[in-house]
Amino acid sequence: MSRISTRFEQLRAAHRTALIPFITAGDPRPETTVELMHAMVAAGADLIELGVPFSDPIADGPVIQRATERALARGVSLSDVLEMVRQFRERDADTPVVAMGYLNPIEVMGYGRFARAAAAAGLDGALIVDVPPEEGHELVQVLRTESVDLVYLLAPTSTERRISRIGEVASGFVYYVSVKGVTGAANLDVDEVAAKVETIRARIPLPVGVGFGIKDGETAARVAAVADAVIVGSAIVKQIEALAETPEAIAPTIGDFIAELRGAIDAADAAANRPEQVTS
Amino acid sequence: MATDADSTRPLSQRAASQGHYDLPDADGHFGPYGGTFVPETLVYALDELREAYERFREDPEFLAELDADLRDYVGRPSALYHAKRWSRELGGAQIYLKREDLNHTGAHKVNNTIGQALLARRMGKTRIIAETGAGQHGVATATVAARLGLECVVYMGEVDVARQEANVYRMRLLGAEVVPVKSGSRTLKDAMNEAMRDWVTNIDNTFYIIGTVAGPHPYPAMVRDFQTVIGREARAQMLERTGRLPDALVACVGGGSNAIGLFHPFLGDTSVAIYGVEAGGEGIATGRHAAPLCAGTPGVLHGNRTYLMEDADGQIIETHSISAGLDYPGVGPEHAWLKDCGRVSYDAVTDAEVIDAFHHLTRTEGIIPALESSHALAYVQKIAPGMRADQSILVNLSGRGDKDMHTVAKLDGLTL
C-alpha cells in the first residue's frame, strides 16, 4: 500500500480529516524548504503538497505565481525539488509528499527518468495540472510502474461522465477545486462543495481533498465537515511572502498557522463524531 | 472568386486541402503535436467550444453570415498584387503579394476574430476576452466586439502596453478594457496565461478568442479554418492571373496563423515549395531570437505540444524580435508537424534583414509592410534572385506597417 493510502487509512480509522498544506519548493529560498516541511508536519500536517516551479503557471493566482517567480529567480528546477524530497525523507519516512506542477519540466526531463527519480527520492504522488487523462496514457504507465500515485483535479464544471473517466486513472486521492477560478480565489460555497463531493464519492473510491479558497481555521473547519482532506495553499504562501526577507521566521510562523488549522479541523471532526444526543 | 464558390461548402471541407491531409485527429493531434494539455478547470469550456464549433462550421446560416461579413465588413477578397518593380530589382522570380494588409484593421487577424465572435454570439456568450502582443489581435477583437455589442477585455503584457501605446488607445476607443499583465516576462505569453486564468474564472458568460493557431484543441484547427480564406482566395487568384500555381509560398511565422492560412490550401500541391519564416532577432547564434522551429525543442505550453524556446529545466525562456507580433516562445502545433514531415521548410531572418526588406518594398512598390510581414519579404529577397523570371513566389503580406512607424523611426534616430 502506498504511503498516501496508508495515511488516509489511518486517518479514517481515527475519524480525522487530513490537513494538506501546499508550499512552492524553493520559496523564498531553496534552503528553507525542507525545514519548513518538517515544521509543518510537527504542527499537524498529514501530507505535503510541494509546488514545482514553472514559468507559466496558468492555473495559479497571483500569490502562487509570485512564489513561483521567487523560486525560479533562485534557479530551482524539477531535479532540485526531487532532491528536497530526498532530504526530507532522511528524517521523515511516513508523511506522504505530492509534487504539484505543470507538464513541461517533466516532458523535458523525460517521463521514465522523472518516474524513477521521483520514486528514488521518496516522492509519493504527482499532480500534473495540465495533463488530463486523454493526454496522460504514457505518463500514467510509467508512474504506475514506479508506484507513484497520479493525483487529479476535479472542478465544479466536471460532469458526472468526466468524474468517472478521471476515476479510472486517479490514484492516492482526488483534489476537488472548490471554486471556478485559480488558486487563491475568493469565497467558496460549502453547500455546493458538499453536494459535489457526494457526486464524486459515488463515482471514485478514493479520498476527496478540497482546496482553493480555504483561508483560515473557520473555512478549514467548514470544509473538513464534508471532505476527506483540507488543502491550504495561497493562505500559507502569502505568509511566506511576507517573511521572504526574514526566512528564519518562516518555519515557526507557518507552524503556528498549521497548528491553528489543525485545531479547527480537529474540533470539526470531534463535533461530527460526537454521539447523537450531544449534538441534538 | 473562391469565396463565392465556397459559400455552399462547410468550413471543414473548405479547410481540407487537395490530397489526403486531414489533421488534426479527433483529439486535436497533429502527429505528436497539439492536443489538449489543460487543467480540469478548462475542460468543460473546451468541450463546449468544440461542440459548438463542430456544429456551426457545417451550418449554412452561420457560414452565410461569416461570408457576408468577410465581404462587406473586412473587404474580402483581398487583392493579389504583382510586385513587378520589386521583382525586377531582385532579378529573379515574379513576386505576388496577397494583400491582407488591406483588410479592415490592417491585417489578417480580423478573418479569425470575425469568425470566433460570430460563434461566441451563437453560443450565447456576452463577454469576450483576448490576449495580444503587438496589439493587432487585440484591436481586431475589440473591433468585432464593438460591432456585436459584446463586452471585451484584452490582456496585454505590461512591457507591450508601454511599447504599443497607439494600439492600446485604439482598443480603448473601441470600448475594450485593456488589462496590463505584470507577471512573468510581462509579454505575450504572460498575457495568454492571464486570459486563461480569466476564462476559468468566468466560464459561464465568457468566450476566449485566441489570436493564433496555438492553444488547446480546437483552437489550432478552428483558427486555421477561419484563416484559410487567405490561401483559398490566393490559389484561385494565381490560377486566374497566371494560369498556374506559384512555385513557392512564403509567410512569416510567429504563432503561425497567417502562414497556415496561406499554406493549408496548397499542402496537397506537391509542385509548390512552402517556406515559413521565423524571427531570427539578432541571429540564431546569439540566442536572442524568437525562432522555436529553427532553434527550439518540443515541449508543452498553453495547452498544446509543439516546438518551444525553453531551457534545460523545461522553463520557457524570453524571446526577442524587432516585431512584437512574432515575440512568442511557441508556435502552432500544425507547423511543428509540417516541419517534422518536411512539407514546409522553416528558416529565420534577422532584424537587420527585416528592416532592409521593409525599406526595399516601401521604396519600390509604395507599400509599407508590417515588420512581421517584412520577415517574409526578407526571405523573398534571399530566394527570388536564384529563381527564373518565369517562376513565381506568392507572399503573404499579412499586415500594414502603420503601427511600426515609431519602431522604424527610432532606428533612424527619430522620435515621432
Tab-separated table of N, CA and C in Angstrom, chain A residues 141-237:
chain	number	residue	atom	x	y	z
A	141	GLN	N	1.337	5.121	-17.185
A	141	GLN	CA	2.030	3.835	-17.193
A	141	GLN	C	3.349	3.886	-16.440
A	142	VAL	N	4.166	4.875	-16.743
A	142	VAL	CA	5.496	4.887	-16.117
A	142	VAL	C	5.404	5.193	-14.623
A	143	LEU	N	4.437	6.042	-14.246
A	143	LEU	CA	4.308	6.347	-12.817
A	143	LEU	C	3.783	5.130	-12.055
A	144	ARG	N	2.863	4.373	-12.668
A	144	ARG	CA	2.357	3.146	-12.033
A	144	ARG	C	3.488	2.162	-11.817
A	145	THR	N	4.334	2.029	-12.847
A	145	THR	CA	5.459	1.103	-12.742
A	145	THR	C	6.326	1.430	-11.530
A	146	GLU	N	6.459	2.735	-11.247
A	146	GLU	CA	7.310	3.142	-10.117
A	146	GLU	C	6.499	3.350	-8.841
A	147	SER	N	5.210	2.986	-8.868
A	147	SER	CA	4.334	3.161	-7.703
A	147	SER	C	4.236	4.613	-7.214
A	148	VAL	N	4.240	5.524	-8.141
A	148	VAL	CA	3.993	6.929	-7.788
A	148	VAL	C	2.532	7.210	-8.145
A	149	ASP	N	1.747	7.675	-7.155
A	149	ASP	CA	0.332	7.939	-7.414
A	149	ASP	C	0.164	9.150	-8.324
A	150	LEU	N	-0.892	9.085	-9.148
A	150	LEU	CA	-1.190	10.228	-10.011
A	150	LEU	C	-2.501	10.849	-9.510
A	151	VAL	N	-2.364	12.046	-8.977
A	151	VAL	CA	-3.497	12.745	-8.370
A	151	VAL	C	-4.103	13.671	-9.411
A	152	TYR	N	-5.445	13.683	-9.500
A	152	TYR	CA	-6.108	14.535	-10.497
A	152	TYR	C	-6.981	15.596	-9.858
A	153	LEU	N	-7.113	16.691	-10.573
A	153	LEU	CA	-8.042	17.744	-10.172
A	153	LEU	C	-9.435	17.402	-10.689
A	154	LEU	N	-10.448	17.852	-9.935
A	154	LEU	CA	-11.831	17.848	-10.414
A	154	LEU	C	-12.355	19.252	-10.164
A	155	ALA	N	-13.237	19.717	-11.044
A	155	ALA	CA	-13.700	21.102	-10.971
A	155	ALA	C	-15.212	21.156	-10.795
A	156	PRO	N	-15.729	22.325	-10.414
A	156	PRO	CA	-17.183	22.459	-10.314
A	156	PRO	C	-17.875	22.161	-11.647
A	157	THR	N	-17.149	22.366	-12.747
A	157	THR	CA	-17.725	22.128	-14.073
A	157	THR	C	-17.541	20.691	-14.565
A	158	SER	N	-16.873	19.842	-13.780
A	158	SER	CA	-16.664	18.454	-14.223
A	158	SER	C	-18.000	17.718	-14.238
A	159	THR	N	-18.327	17.120	-15.370
A	159	THR	CA	-19.584	16.380	-15.482
A	159	THR	C	-19.443	15.013	-14.808
A	160	GLU	N	-20.576	14.342	-14.598
A	160	GLU	CA	-20.521	13.028	-13.958
A	160	GLU	C	-19.710	12.041	-14.807
A	161	ARG	N	-19.864	12.160	-16.114
A	161	ARG	CA	-19.116	11.290	-17.003
A	161	ARG	C	-17.618	11.535	-16.877
A	162	ARG	N	-17.289	12.803	-16.779
A	162	ARG	CA	-15.902	13.222	-16.635
A	162	ARG	C	-15.309	12.692	-15.320
A	163	ILE	N	-16.094	12.796	-14.267
A	163	ILE	CA	-15.630	12.323	-12.957
A	163	ILE	C	-15.317	10.827	-13.031
A	164	SER	N	-16.194	10.074	-13.684
A	164	SER	CA	-15.951	8.634	-13.820
A	164	SER	C	-14.684	8.364	-14.617
A	165	ARG	N	-14.486	9.142	-15.667
A	165	ARG	CA	-13.305	8.982	-16.519
A	165	ARG	C	-12.030	9.201	-15.709
A	166	ILE	N	-12.037	10.217	-14.876
A	166	ILE	CA	-10.863	10.513	-14.056
A	166	ILE	C	-10.673	9.437	-12.992
A	167	GLY	N	-11.808	8.900	-12.512
A	167	GLY	CA	-11.729	7.815	-11.539
A	167	GLY	C	-10.982	6.597	-12.063
A	168	GLU	N	-11.019	6.410	-13.380
A	168	GLU	CA	-10.331	5.265	-13.982
A	168	GLU	C	-8.812	5.376	-13.891
A	169	VAL	N	-8.289	6.573	-13.806
A	169	VAL	CA	-6.833	6.740	-13.828
A	169	VAL	C	-6.238	7.296	-12.538
A	170	ALA	N	-7.089	7.912	-11.703
A	170	ALA	CA	-6.564	8.551	-10.491
A	170	ALA	C	-6.148	7.511	-9.460
A	171	SER	N	-5.165	7.860	-8.646
A	171	SER	CA	-4.811	7.014	-7.507
A	171	SER	C	-4.364	7.912	-6.356
A	172	GLY	N	-4.360	7.381	-5.156
A	172	GLY	CA	-3.980	8.167	-3.984
A	172	GLY	C	-5.174	8.917	-3.423
A	173	PHE	N	-5.516	10.045	-4.031
A	173	PHE	CA	-6.714	10.795	-3.690
A	173	PHE	C	-7.043	11.688	-4.875
A	174	VAL	N	-8.212	12.321	-4.862
A	174	VAL	CA	-8.517	13.315	-5.891
A	174	VAL	C	-8.671	14.668	-5.224
A	175	TYR	N	-8.421	15.692	-5.994
A	175	TYR	CA	-8.371	17.065	-5.478
A	175	TYR	C	-9.511	17.834	-6.122
A	176	TYR	N	-10.525	18.154	-5.309
A	176	TYR	CA	-11.648	18.917	-5.844
A	176	TYR	C	-11.378	20.413	-5.689
A	177	VAL	N	-11.391	21.102	-6.821
A	177	VAL	CA	-11.188	22.552	-6.853
A	177	VAL	C	-12.536	23.199	-6.525
A	178	SER	N	-12.618	23.844	-5.374
A	178	SER	CA	-13.921	24.226	-4.828
A	178	SER	C	-14.585	25.415	-5.515
A	179	VAL	N	-13.841	26.194	-6.279
A	179	VAL	CA	-14.435	27.365	-6.937
A	179	VAL	C	-14.016	27.417	-8.404
A	180	LYS	N	-14.797	28.104	-9.195
A	180	LYS	CA	-14.378	28.369	-10.574
A	180	LYS	C	-13.323	29.459	-10.487
A	181	GLY	N	-12.114	29.129	-10.833
A	181	GLY	CA	-11.084	30.149	-10.749
A	181	GLY	C	-9.704	29.549	-10.603
A	182	VAL	N	-8.776	30.384	-10.145
A	182	VAL	CA	-7.392	29.963	-9.973
A	182	VAL	C	-7.108	29.829	-8.484
A	183	THR	N	-5.910	29.315	-8.147
A	183	THR	CA	-5.562	29.169	-6.736
A	183	THR	C	-5.631	30.525	-6.049
A	184	GLY	N	-6.089	30.513	-4.800
A	184	GLY	CA	-6.184	31.763	-4.051
A	184	GLY	C	-7.451	32.530	-4.349
A	185	ALA	N	-8.382	31.912	-5.071
A	185	ALA	CA	-9.611	32.608	-5.455
A	185	ALA	C	-10.489	32.872	-4.231
A	186	ALA	N	-11.544	33.626	-4.487
A	186	ALA	CA	-12.372	34.138	-3.401
A	186	ALA	C	-13.237	33.070	-2.733
A	187	ASN	N	-14.429	33.440	-2.366
A	187	ASN	CA	-15.222	32.655	-1.420
A	187	ASN	C	-15.767	31.351	-1.970
A	188	LEU	N	-15.710	30.335	-1.134
A	188	LEU	CA	-16.286	29.072	-1.574
A	188	LEU	C	-17.620	28.849	-0.871
A	189	ASP	N	-18.493	28.136	-1.568
A	189	ASP	CA	-19.829	27.846	-1.054
A	189	ASP	C	-19.827	26.408	-0.552
A	190	VAL	N	-19.845	26.246	0.771
A	190	VAL	CA	-19.662	24.917	1.355
A	190	VAL	C	-20.799	23.957	0.979
A	191	ASP	N	-22.010	24.467	0.836
A	191	ASP	CA	-23.132	23.579	0.459
A	191	ASP	C	-22.921	23.002	-0.937
A	192	GLU	N	-22.494	23.886	-1.848
A	192	GLU	CA	-22.211	23.425	-3.214
A	192	GLU	C	-21.091	22.381	-3.201
A	193	VAL	N	-20.042	22.683	-2.409
A	193	VAL	CA	-18.913	21.762	-2.309
A	193	VAL	C	-19.388	20.412	-1.780
A	194	ALA	N	-20.221	20.438	-0.761
A	194	ALA	CA	-20.704	19.193	-0.150
A	194	ALA	C	-21.449	18.336	-1.178
A	195	ALA	N	-22.283	18.984	-1.976
A	195	ALA	CA	-23.061	18.247	-2.972
A	195	ALA	C	-22.145	17.613	-4.009
A	196	LYS	N	-21.141	18.386	-4.443
A	196	LYS	CA	-20.234	17.872	-5.473
A	196	LYS	C	-19.364	16.746	-4.917
A	197	VAL	N	-18.931	16.897	-3.677
A	197	VAL	CA	-18.109	15.851	-3.064
A	197	VAL	C	-18.890	14.531	-3.008
A	198	GLU	N	-20.189	14.623	-2.729
A	198	GLU	CA	-21.011	13.413	-2.717
A	198	GLU	C	-21.057	12.772	-4.111
A	199	THR	N	-21.225	13.612	-5.125
A	199	THR	CA	-21.236	13.124	-6.508
A	199	THR	C	-19.929	12.405	-6.832
A	200	ILE	N	-18.830	12.992	-6.381
A	200	ILE	CA	-17.514	12.399	-6.652
A	200	ILE	C	-17.373	11.069	-5.909
A	201	ARG	N	-17.770	11.075	-4.640
A	201	ARG	CA	-17.637	9.845	-3.820
A	201	ARG	C	-18.425	8.690	-4.419
A	202	ALA	N	-19.534	9.031	-5.079
A	202	ALA	CA	-20.358	7.973	-5.660
A	202	ALA	C	-19.675	7.345	-6.871
A	203	ARG	N	-18.688	8.014	-7.418
A	203	ARG	CA	-18.049	7.529	-8.643
A	203	ARG	C	-16.574	7.174	-8.514
A	204	ILE	N	-15.924	7.712	-7.489
A	204	ILE	CA	-14.493	7.444	-7.336
A	204	ILE	C	-14.226	6.925	-5.924
A	205	PRO	N	-13.656	5.724	-5.807
A	205	PRO	CA	-13.435	5.128	-4.487
A	205	PRO	C	-12.141	5.612	-3.827
A	206	LEU	N	-11.868	6.894	-3.899
A	206	LEU	CA	-10.638	7.439	-3.320
A	206	LEU	C	-11.019	8.588	-2.382
A	207	PRO	N	-10.138	8.928	-1.446
A	207	PRO	CA	-10.415	10.094	-0.602
A	207	PRO	C	-10.511	11.356	-1.473
A	208	VAL	N	-11.371	12.284	-1.038
A	208	VAL	CA	-11.558	13.530	-1.777
A	208	VAL	C	-11.010	14.691	-0.947
A	209	GLY	N	-10.002	15.359	-1.490
A	209	GLY	CA	-9.484	16.572	-0.858
A	209	GLY	C	-10.144	17.773	-1.500
A	210	VAL	N	-10.315	18.833	-0.724
A	210	VAL	CA	-10.909	20.049	-1.266
A	210	VAL	C	-9.945	21.211	-1.049
A	211	GLY	N	-9.719	21.970	-2.110
A	211	GLY	CA	-8.823	23.115	-1.999
A	211	GLY	C	-9.302	24.272	-2.830
A	212	PHE	N	-8.576	25.355	-2.844
A	212	PHE	CA	-8.853	26.643	-3.493
A	212	PHE	C	-9.823	27.423	-2.586
A	213	GLY	N	-9.395	28.523	-2.058
A	213	GLY	CA	-10.311	29.393	-1.305
A	213	GLY	C	-10.401	29.114	0.189
A	214	ILE	N	-9.525	28.211	0.706
A	214	ILE	CA	-9.556	27.974	2.156
A	214	ILE	C	-8.489	28.855	2.819
A	215	LYS	N	-8.948	29.790	3.642
A	215	LYS	CA	-8.085	30.871	4.095
A	215	LYS	C	-7.688	30.780	5.556
A	216	ASP	N	-8.547	30.158	6.381
A	216	ASP	CA	-8.327	30.228	7.822
A	216	ASP	C	-8.990	29.035	8.511
A	217	GLY	N	-8.897	29.032	9.843
A	217	GLY	CA	-9.458	27.932	10.624
A	217	GLY	C	-10.942	27.745	10.367
A	218	GLU	N	-11.642	28.845	10.214
A	218	GLU	CA	-13.088	28.748	10.065
A	218	GLU	C	-13.481	28.054	8.755
A	219	THR	N	-12.870	28.492	7.628
A	219	THR	CA	-13.199	27.838	6.355
A	219	THR	C	-12.683	26.400	6.350
A	220	ALA	N	-11.526	26.187	6.990
A	220	ALA	CA	-10.969	24.824	7.055
A	220	ALA	C	-11.936	23.908	7.790
A	221	ALA	N	-12.510	24.387	8.883
A	221	ALA	CA	-13.438	23.578	9.679
A	221	ALA	C	-14.691	23.259	8.870
A	222	ARG	N	-15.202	24.234	8.133
A	222	ARG	CA	-16.420	24.005	7.356
A	222	ARG	C	-16.183	22.982	6.246
A	223	VAL	N	-15.003	23.074	5.615
A	223	VAL	CA	-14.696	22.115	4.553
A	223	VAL	C	-14.434	20.725	5.149
A	224	ALA	N	-13.794	20.710	6.329
A	224	ALA	CA	-13.492	19.425	6.978
A	224	ALA	C	-14.761	18.617	7.211
A	225	ALA	N	-15.875	19.305	7.402
A	225	ALA	CA	-17.135	18.611	7.663
A	225	ALA	C	-17.623	17.820	6.453
A	226	VAL	N	-17.142	18.182	5.264
A	226	VAL	CA	-17.638	17.494	4.064
A	226	VAL	C	-16.564	16.742	3.281
A	227	ALA	N	-15.275	17.003	3.536
A	227	ALA	CA	-14.206	16.422	2.722
A	227	ALA	C	-13.347	15.456	3.525
A	228	ASP	N	-12.532	14.663	2.812
A	228	ASP	CA	-11.575	13.784	3.486
A	228	ASP	C	-10.259	14.501	3.759
A	229	ALA	N	-10.028	15.584	3.027
A	229	ALA	CA	-8.794	16.333	3.241
A	229	ALA	C	-9.042	17.809	2.940
A	230	VAL	N	-8.412	18.658	3.717
A	230	VAL	CA	-8.498	20.101	3.514
A	230	VAL	C	-7.144	20.562	2.986
A	231	ILE	N	-7.159	21.214	1.820
A	231	ILE	CA	-5.900	21.617	1.194
A	231	ILE	C	-5.781	23.135	1.266
A	232	VAL	N	-4.671	23.607	1.823
A	232	VAL	CA	-4.492	25.045	2.001
A	232	VAL	C	-3.188	25.470	1.338
A	233	GLY	N	-3.278	26.392	0.391
A	233	GLY	CA	-2.082	26.814	-0.334
A	233	GLY	C	-1.807	28.294	-0.221
A	234	SER	N	-2.588	29.086	-0.942
A	234	SER	CA	-2.294	30.513	-1.036
A	234	SER	C	-2.223	31.199	0.328
A	235	ALA	N	-3.080	30.766	1.275
A	235	ALA	CA	-3.086	31.410	2.593
A	235	ALA	C	-1.738	31.200	3.290
A	236	ILE	N	-1.094	30.066	3.022
A	236	ILE	CA	0.233	29.807	3.592
A	236	ILE	C	1.302	30.585	2.826
A	237	VAL	N	1.206	30.504	1.498
A	237	VAL	CA	2.240	31.112	0.657
A	237	VAL	C	2.273	32.639	0.844
